[in-house]
CSV table of C-alpha atoms in Angstrom, one decimal:
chain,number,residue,atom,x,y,z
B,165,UNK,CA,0.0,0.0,0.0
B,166,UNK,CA,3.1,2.5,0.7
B,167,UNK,CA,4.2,1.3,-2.8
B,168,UNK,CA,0.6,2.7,-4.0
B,169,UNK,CA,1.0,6.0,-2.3
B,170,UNK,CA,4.1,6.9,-4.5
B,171,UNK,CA,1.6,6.5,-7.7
B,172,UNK,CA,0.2,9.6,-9.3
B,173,UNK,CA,-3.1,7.2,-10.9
B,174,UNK,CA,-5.9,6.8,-8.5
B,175,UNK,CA,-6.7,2.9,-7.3
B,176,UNK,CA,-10.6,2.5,-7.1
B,177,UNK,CA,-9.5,-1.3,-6.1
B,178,UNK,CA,-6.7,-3.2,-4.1
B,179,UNK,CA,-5.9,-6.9,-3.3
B,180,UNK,CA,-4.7,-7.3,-0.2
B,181,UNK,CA,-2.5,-10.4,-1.0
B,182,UNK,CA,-2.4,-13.2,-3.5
B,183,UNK,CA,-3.8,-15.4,-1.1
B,184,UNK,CA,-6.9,-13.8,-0.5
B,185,UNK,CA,-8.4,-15.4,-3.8
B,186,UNK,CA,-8.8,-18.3,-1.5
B,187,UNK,CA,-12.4,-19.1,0.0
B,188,UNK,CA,-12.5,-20.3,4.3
B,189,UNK,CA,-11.4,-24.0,3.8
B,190,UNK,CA,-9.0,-23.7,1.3
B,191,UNK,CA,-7.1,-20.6,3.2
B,192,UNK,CA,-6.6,-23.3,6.0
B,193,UNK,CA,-4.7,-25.8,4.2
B,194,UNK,CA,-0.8,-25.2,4.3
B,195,UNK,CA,1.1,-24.2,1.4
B,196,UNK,CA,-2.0,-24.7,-0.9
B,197,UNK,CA,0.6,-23.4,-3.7
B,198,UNK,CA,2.5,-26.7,-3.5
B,199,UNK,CA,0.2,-29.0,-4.4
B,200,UNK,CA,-2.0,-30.1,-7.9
B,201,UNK,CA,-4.9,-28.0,-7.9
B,202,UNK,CA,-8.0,-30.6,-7.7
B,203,UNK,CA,-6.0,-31.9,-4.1
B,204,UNK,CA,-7.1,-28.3,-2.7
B,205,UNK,CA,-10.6,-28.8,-3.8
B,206,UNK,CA,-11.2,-32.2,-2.3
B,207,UNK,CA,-9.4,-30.6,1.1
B,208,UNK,CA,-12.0,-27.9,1.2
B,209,UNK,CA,-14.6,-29.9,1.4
B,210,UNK,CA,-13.0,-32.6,3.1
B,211,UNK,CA,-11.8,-30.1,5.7
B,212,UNK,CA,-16.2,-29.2,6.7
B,213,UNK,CA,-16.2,-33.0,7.9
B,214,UNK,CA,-13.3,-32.4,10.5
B,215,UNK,CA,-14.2,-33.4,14.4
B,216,UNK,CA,-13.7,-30.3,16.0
B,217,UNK,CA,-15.2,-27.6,18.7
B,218,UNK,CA,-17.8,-26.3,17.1
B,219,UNK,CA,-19.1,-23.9,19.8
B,220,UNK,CA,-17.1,-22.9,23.3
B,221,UNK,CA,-20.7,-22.6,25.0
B,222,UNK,CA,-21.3,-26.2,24.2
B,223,UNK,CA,-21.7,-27.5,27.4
B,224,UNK,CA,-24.9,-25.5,27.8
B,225,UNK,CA,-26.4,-25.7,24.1
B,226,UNK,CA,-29.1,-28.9,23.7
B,227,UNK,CA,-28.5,-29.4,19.7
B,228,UNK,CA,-30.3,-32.6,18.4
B,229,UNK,CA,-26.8,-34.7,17.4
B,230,UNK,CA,-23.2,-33.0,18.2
B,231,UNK,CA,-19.6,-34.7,17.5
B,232,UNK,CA,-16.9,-32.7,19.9
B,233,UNK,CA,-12.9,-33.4,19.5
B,234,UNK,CA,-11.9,-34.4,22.8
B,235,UNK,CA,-8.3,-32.9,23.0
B,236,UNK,CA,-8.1,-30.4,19.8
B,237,UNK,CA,-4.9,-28.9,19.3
B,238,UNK,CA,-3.4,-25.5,18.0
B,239,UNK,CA,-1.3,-26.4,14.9
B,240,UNK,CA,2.3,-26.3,14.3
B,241,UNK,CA,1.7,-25.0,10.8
B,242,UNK,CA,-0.8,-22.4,10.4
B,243,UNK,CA,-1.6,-19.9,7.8
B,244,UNK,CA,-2.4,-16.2,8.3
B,245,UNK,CA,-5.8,-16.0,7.3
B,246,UNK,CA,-7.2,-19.2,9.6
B,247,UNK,CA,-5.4,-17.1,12.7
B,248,UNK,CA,-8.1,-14.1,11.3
B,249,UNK,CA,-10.6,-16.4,11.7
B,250,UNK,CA,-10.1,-17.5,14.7
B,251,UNK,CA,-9.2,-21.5,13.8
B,252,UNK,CA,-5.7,-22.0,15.4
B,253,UNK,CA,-7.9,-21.2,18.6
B,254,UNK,CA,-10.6,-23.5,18.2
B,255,UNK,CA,-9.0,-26.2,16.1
B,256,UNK,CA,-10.4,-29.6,14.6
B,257,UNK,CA,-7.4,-31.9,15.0
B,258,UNK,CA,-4.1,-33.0,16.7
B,259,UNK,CA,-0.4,-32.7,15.5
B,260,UNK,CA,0.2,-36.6,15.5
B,261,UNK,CA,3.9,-37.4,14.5
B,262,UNK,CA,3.4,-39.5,11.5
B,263,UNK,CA,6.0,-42.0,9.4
B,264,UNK,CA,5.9,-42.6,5.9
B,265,UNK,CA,6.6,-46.2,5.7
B,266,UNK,CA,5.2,-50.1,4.4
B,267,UNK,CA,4.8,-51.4,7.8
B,268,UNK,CA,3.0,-55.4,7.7
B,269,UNK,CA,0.9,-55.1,4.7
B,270,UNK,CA,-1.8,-53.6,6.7
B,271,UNK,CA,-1.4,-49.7,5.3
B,272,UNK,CA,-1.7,-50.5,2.0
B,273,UNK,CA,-4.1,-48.7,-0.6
B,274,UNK,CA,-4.5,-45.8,1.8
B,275,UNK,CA,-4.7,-47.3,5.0
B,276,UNK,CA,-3.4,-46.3,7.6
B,277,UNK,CA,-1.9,-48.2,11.0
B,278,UNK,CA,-2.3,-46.5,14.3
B,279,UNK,CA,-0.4,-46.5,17.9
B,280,UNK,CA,-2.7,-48.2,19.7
B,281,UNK,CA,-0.9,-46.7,23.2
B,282,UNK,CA,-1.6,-43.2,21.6
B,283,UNK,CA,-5.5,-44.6,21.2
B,284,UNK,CA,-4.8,-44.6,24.9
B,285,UNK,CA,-3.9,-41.3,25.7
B,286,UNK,CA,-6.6,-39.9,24.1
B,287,UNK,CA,-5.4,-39.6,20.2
B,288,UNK,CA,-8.7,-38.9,18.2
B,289,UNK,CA,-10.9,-39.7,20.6
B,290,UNK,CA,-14.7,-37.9,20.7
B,291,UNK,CA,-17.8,-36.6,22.2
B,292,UNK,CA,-21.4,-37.3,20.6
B,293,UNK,CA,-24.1,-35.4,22.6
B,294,UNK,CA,-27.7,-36.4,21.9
B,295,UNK,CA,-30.3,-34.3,23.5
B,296,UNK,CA,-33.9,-36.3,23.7
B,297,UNK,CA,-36.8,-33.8,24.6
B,298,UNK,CA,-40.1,-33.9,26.1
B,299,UNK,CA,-43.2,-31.5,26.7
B,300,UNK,CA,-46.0,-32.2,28.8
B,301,UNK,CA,-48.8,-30.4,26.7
B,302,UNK,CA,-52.4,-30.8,26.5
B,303,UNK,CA,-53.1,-33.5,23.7
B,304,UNK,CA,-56.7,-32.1,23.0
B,305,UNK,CA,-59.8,-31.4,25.3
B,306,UNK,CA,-60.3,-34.3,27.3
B,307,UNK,CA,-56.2,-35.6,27.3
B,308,UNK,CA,-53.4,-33.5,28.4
B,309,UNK,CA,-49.7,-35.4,29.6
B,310,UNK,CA,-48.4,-35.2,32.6
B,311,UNK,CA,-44.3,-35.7,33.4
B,312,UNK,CA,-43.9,-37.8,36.9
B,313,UNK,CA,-43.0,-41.2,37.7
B,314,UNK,CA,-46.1,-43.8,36.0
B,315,UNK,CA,-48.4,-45.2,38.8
B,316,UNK,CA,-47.3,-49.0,39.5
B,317,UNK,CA,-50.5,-50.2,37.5
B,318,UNK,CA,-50.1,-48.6,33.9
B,319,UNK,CA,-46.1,-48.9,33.8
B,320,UNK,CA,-44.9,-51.0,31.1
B,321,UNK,CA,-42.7,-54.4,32.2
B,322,UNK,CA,-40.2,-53.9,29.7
B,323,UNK,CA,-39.0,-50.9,30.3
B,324,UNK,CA,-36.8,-50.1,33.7
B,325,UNK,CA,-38.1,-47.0,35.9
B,326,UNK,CA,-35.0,-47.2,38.5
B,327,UNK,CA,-33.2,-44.2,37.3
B,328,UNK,CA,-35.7,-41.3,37.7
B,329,UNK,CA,-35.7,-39.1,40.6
B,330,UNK,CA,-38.9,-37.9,42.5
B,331,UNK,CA,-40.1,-36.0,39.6
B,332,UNK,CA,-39.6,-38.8,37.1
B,333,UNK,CA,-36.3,-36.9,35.4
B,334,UNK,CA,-33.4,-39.1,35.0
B,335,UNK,CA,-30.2,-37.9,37.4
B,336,UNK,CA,-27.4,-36.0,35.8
B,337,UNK,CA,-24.2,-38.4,35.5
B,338,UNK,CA,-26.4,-41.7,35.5
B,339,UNK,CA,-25.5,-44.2,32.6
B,340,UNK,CA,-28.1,-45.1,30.6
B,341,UNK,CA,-29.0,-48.3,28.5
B,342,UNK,CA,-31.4,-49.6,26.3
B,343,UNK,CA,-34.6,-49.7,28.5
B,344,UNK,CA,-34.0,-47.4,30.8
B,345,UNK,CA,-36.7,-44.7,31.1
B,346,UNK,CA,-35.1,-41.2,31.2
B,347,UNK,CA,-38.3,-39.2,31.1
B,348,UNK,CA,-41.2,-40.6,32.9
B,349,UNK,CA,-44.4,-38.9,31.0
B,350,UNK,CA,-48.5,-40.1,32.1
B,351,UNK,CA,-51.1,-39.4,29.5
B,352,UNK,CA,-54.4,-38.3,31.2
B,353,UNK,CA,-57.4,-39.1,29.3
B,354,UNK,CA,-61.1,-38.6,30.6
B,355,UNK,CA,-63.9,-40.8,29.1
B,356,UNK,CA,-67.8,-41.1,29.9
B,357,UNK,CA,-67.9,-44.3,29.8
B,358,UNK,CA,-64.5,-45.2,31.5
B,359,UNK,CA,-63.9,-42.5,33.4
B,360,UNK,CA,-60.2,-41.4,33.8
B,361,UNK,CA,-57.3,-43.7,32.3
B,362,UNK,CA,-53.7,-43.2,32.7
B,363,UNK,CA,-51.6,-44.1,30.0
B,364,UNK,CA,-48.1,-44.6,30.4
B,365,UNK,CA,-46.0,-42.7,27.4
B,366,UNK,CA,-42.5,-42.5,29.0
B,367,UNK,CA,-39.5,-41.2,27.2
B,368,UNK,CA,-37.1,-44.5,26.6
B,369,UNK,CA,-33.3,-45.6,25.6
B,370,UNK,CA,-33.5,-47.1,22.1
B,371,UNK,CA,-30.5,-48.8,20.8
B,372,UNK,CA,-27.8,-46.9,20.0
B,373,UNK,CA,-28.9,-43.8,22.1
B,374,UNK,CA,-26.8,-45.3,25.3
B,375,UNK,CA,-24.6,-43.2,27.2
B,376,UNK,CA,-23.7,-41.2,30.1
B,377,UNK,CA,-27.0,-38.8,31.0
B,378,UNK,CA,-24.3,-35.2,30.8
B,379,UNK,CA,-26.6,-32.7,31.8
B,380,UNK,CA,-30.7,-32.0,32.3
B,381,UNK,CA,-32.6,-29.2,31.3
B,382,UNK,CA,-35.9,-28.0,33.2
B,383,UNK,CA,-37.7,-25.2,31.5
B,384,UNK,CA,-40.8,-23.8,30.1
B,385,UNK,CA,-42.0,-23.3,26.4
B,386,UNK,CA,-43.3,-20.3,25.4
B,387,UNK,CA,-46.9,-21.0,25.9
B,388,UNK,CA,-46.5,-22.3,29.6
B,389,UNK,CA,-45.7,-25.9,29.6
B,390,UNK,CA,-43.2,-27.8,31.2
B,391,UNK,CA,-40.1,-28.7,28.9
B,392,UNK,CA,-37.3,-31.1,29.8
B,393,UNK,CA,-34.1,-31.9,27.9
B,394,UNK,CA,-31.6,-34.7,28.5
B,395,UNK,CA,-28.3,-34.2,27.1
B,396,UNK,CA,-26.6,-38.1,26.5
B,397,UNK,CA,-23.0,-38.5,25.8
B,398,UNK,CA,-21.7,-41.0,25.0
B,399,UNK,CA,-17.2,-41.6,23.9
B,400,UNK,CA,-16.3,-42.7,20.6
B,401,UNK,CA,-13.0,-44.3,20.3
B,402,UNK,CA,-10.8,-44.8,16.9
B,403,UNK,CA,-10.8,-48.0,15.4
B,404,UNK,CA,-10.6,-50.3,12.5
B,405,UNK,CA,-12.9,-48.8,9.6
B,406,UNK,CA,-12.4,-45.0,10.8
B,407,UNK,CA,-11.6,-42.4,8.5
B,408,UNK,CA,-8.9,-40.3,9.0
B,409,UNK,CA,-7.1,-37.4,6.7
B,410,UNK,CA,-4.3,-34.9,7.0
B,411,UNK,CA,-4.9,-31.3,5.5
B,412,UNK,CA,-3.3,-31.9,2.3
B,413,UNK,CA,-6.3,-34.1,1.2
B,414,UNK,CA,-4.5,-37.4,1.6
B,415,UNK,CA,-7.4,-39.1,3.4
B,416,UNK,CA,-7.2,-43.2,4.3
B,417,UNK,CA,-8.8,-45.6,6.8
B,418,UNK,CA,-7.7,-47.2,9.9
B,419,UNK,CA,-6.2,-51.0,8.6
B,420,UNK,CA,-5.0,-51.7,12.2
B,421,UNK,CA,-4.2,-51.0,15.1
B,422,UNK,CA,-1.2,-51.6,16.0
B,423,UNK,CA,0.7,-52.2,19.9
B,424,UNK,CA,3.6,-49.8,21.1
B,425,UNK,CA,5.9,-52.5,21.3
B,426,UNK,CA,5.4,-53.4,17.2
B,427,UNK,CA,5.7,-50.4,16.3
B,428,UNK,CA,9.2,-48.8,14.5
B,429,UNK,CA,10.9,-46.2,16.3
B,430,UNK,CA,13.6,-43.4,16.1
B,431,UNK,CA,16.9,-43.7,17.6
B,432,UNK,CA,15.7,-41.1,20.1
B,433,UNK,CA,13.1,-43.5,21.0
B,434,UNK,CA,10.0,-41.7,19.7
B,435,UNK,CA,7.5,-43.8,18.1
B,436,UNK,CA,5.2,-42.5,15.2
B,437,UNK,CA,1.2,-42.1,16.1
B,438,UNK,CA,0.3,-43.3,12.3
B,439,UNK,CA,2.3,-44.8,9.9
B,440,UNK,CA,0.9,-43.9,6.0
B,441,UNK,CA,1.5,-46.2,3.2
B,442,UNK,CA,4.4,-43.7,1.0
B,443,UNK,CA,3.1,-44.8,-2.1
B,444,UNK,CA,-0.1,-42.1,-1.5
B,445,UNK,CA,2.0,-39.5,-1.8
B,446,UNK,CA,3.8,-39.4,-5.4
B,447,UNK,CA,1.1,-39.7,-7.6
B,448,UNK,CA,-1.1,-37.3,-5.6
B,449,UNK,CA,1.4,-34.7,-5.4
B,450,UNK,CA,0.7,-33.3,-2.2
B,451,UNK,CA,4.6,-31.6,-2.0
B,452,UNK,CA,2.9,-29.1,0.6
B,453,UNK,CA,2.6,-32.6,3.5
B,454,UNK,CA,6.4,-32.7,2.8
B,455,UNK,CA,7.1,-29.3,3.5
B,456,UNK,CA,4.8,-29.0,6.4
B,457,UNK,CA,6.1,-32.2,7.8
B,458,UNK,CA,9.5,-30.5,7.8
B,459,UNK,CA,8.4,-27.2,9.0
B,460,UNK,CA,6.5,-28.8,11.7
B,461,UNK,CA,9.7,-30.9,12.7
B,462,UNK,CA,11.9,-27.5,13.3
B,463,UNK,CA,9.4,-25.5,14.7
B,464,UNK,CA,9.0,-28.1,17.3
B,465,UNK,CA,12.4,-27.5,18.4
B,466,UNK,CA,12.7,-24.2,17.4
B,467,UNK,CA,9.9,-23.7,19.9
B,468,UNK,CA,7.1,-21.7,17.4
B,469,UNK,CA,4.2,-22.0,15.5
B,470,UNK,CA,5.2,-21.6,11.7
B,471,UNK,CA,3.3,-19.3,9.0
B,472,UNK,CA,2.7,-21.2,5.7
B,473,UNK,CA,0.3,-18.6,4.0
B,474,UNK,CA,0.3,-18.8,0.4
B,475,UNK,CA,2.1,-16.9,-2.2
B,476,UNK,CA,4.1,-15.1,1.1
B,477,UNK,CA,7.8,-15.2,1.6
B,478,UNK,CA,7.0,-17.8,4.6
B,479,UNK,CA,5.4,-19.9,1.2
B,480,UNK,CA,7.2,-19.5,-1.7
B,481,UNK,CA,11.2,-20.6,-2.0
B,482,UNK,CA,11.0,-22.4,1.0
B,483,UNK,CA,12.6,-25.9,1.4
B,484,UNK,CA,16.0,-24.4,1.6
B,485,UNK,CA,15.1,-22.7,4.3
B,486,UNK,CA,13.2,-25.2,6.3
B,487,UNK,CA,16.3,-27.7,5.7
B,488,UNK,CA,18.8,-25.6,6.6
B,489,UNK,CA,17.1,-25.0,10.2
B,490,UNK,CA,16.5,-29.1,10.4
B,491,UNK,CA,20.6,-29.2,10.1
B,492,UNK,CA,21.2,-27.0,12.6
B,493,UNK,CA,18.9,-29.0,14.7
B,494,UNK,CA,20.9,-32.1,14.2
B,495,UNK,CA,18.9,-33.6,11.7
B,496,UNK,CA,19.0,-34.9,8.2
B,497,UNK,CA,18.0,-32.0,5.7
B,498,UNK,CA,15.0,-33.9,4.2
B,499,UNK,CA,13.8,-35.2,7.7
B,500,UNK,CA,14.7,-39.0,7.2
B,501,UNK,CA,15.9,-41.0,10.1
B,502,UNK,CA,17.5,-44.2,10.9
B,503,UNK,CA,14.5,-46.2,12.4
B,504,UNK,CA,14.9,-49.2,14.3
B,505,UNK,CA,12.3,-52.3,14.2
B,506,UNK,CA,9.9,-53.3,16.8
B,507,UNK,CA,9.4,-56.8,16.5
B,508,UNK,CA,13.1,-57.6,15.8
B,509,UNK,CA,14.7,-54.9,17.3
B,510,UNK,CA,17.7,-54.3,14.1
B,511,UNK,CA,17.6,-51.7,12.6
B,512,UNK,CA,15.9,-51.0,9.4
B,513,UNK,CA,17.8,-50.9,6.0
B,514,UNK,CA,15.6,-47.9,4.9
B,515,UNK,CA,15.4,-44.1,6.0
B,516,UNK,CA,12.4,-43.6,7.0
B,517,UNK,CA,10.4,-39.9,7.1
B,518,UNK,CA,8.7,-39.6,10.9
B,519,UNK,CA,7.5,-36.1,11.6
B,520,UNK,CA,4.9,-34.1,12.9
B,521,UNK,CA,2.0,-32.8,10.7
């Protein structure tokens, strides 16, 4: 803009910088100008089915189905415009240090084979909150619903009513199953001929709604009846079949899960979170994993969080710099290292690339 300000002709318009021709989800992934063009398509949409937090005021929001990243992390790599927007402080994903290598035959065809002691400590693990409502309204003239615990004599047999407090509301913290009432709800219905009749219409577990009961809601709608919500969560934990996907649209599914003591590891004795099969990467060429793989490897010791905006000067003309600071570190420039085998203990004839992305 100083530049500008020399000129004598008047500017109506001004780009800010090259990079702002990219849309939300494509100004997240890093180095976008490093990669075949269609791989930054599929990442922008791929990138809107990332496990994230969605909201920081989720814990008192009752949406109907919500997935929630249990430990999200900042990323190493980041680009200028998702710090704007506010992305490197509510992140959808963790900075898992991954290894490029043909590890059993079970990462093949875009698999990929995951530490199952990182499973452990939490890697990927989620939330899903369900929140099951009911009202107690009037059903027409002669009906109208009542929410307490069912009299003995209309309750159904099936279903198990040991959970409810005095009010017939499930407890906070209580784990639920299939069966269990959480919401105990009477229908009242007046007849001439049969005078009044209770019908029980409690709210019930169904299969697959199990979990932990996380928080209940007592309120009142808008035209005066009583409302309750039960927020259910319930853990999901990675395993054989999930899908899984870096930012440089190289996505793959779980093959196996594999134990600590199987897996390769460094000479330093750090042992990769996911191993990907390195035949994904040439024909896909997704260059910009490489170079954030090495950027993320000399931040970490550098001690920063690295810009990768693209079309910048942290973007364009980079490898040299990003292996020159990996030699100072000690490192090979390209980030392979001697890796030594698990089940056998020798060390491996190949150099293998383990960093964090």
């Amino acid at each position: 803009i100083s530049d500008l300000k020399d000129q004598t002709r008047r500017f109506d318009y001004c780009e800010i910088h090259p990079s702002m021709i990219l849309g939300t989800m494509a100004s997240m992934i890093p180095y976008p100008d490093h990669t075949q063009s269609p791989r930054n398509c599929y990442q922008a949409a791929m990138g809107k089915q990332a496990l994230g937090v969605f909201s920081l005021a989720h814990e008192i929001r009752t949406d109907t189905v919500v997935h929630l990243l249990q430990y999200p992390q900042k990323p190493l790599t980041y680009t200028h415009a998702s710090d704007c927007m506010g992305f490197n402080d509510m992140p959808s994903g963790i900075n898992a240090i991954v290894a490029l290598a043909c590890w059993t035959g079970f990462n093949q065809e875009d698999s990929v084979i995951i530490n199952e002691a990182s499973i452990q400590k939490g890697l990927f693990r989620s939330f899903v909150y369900k929140t099951i409502m009911a009202e107690e309204k009037k059903r027409a003239a002669n009906s109208f619903e009542n929410i307490m615990i069912p009299p003995a004599s209309v309750k159904i047999k099936s279903y198990n009513y040991q959970k409810l407090d005095k009010h017939g509301i499930i407890i906070e913290g209580k784990k639920v199953y299939n069966g269990d009432v959480i919401i105990g709800k009477v229908i009242n219905k007046s007849t001439k001929t049969a005078g009044e009749q209770l019908i029980d219409n409690s709210i019930v577990i169904k299969h697959g709604e199990e979990g932990i009961v996380d928080k209940v809601f007592i309120s009142l709608t808008p035209d005066g009846y009583k409302l309750v919500k039960v927020k259910i969560r319930s853990q999901r934990i990675p395993e054989i079949g999930d899908k899984f996907a870096s930012r440089h649209a190289q996505k793959g599914t779980c093959g196996m899960v594999l134990p600590l003591q199987d897996m390769p590891f460094t000479q330093e004795g750090i042992v990769p979170d996911i191993i990907v099969n390195p035949h994904a990467l040439p024909s896909r060429m997704t260059i910009n994993m490489f170079l954030e793989c090495l950027g993320s490897k000399s931040a970490v010791h550098k001690g920063i969080f690295r810009d990768c905006t693209a079309f910048s000067s942290s973007s364009t003309n980079i490898l040299e710099t990003l292996q020159d600071e990996l030699t100072k570190h000690g490192y090979e420039n390209n980030g392979y290292e001697t890796m030594i085998s698990g089940f056998s203990g020798e060390q491996l004839n190949a150099k293998i690339f383990p960093n964090p992305q």
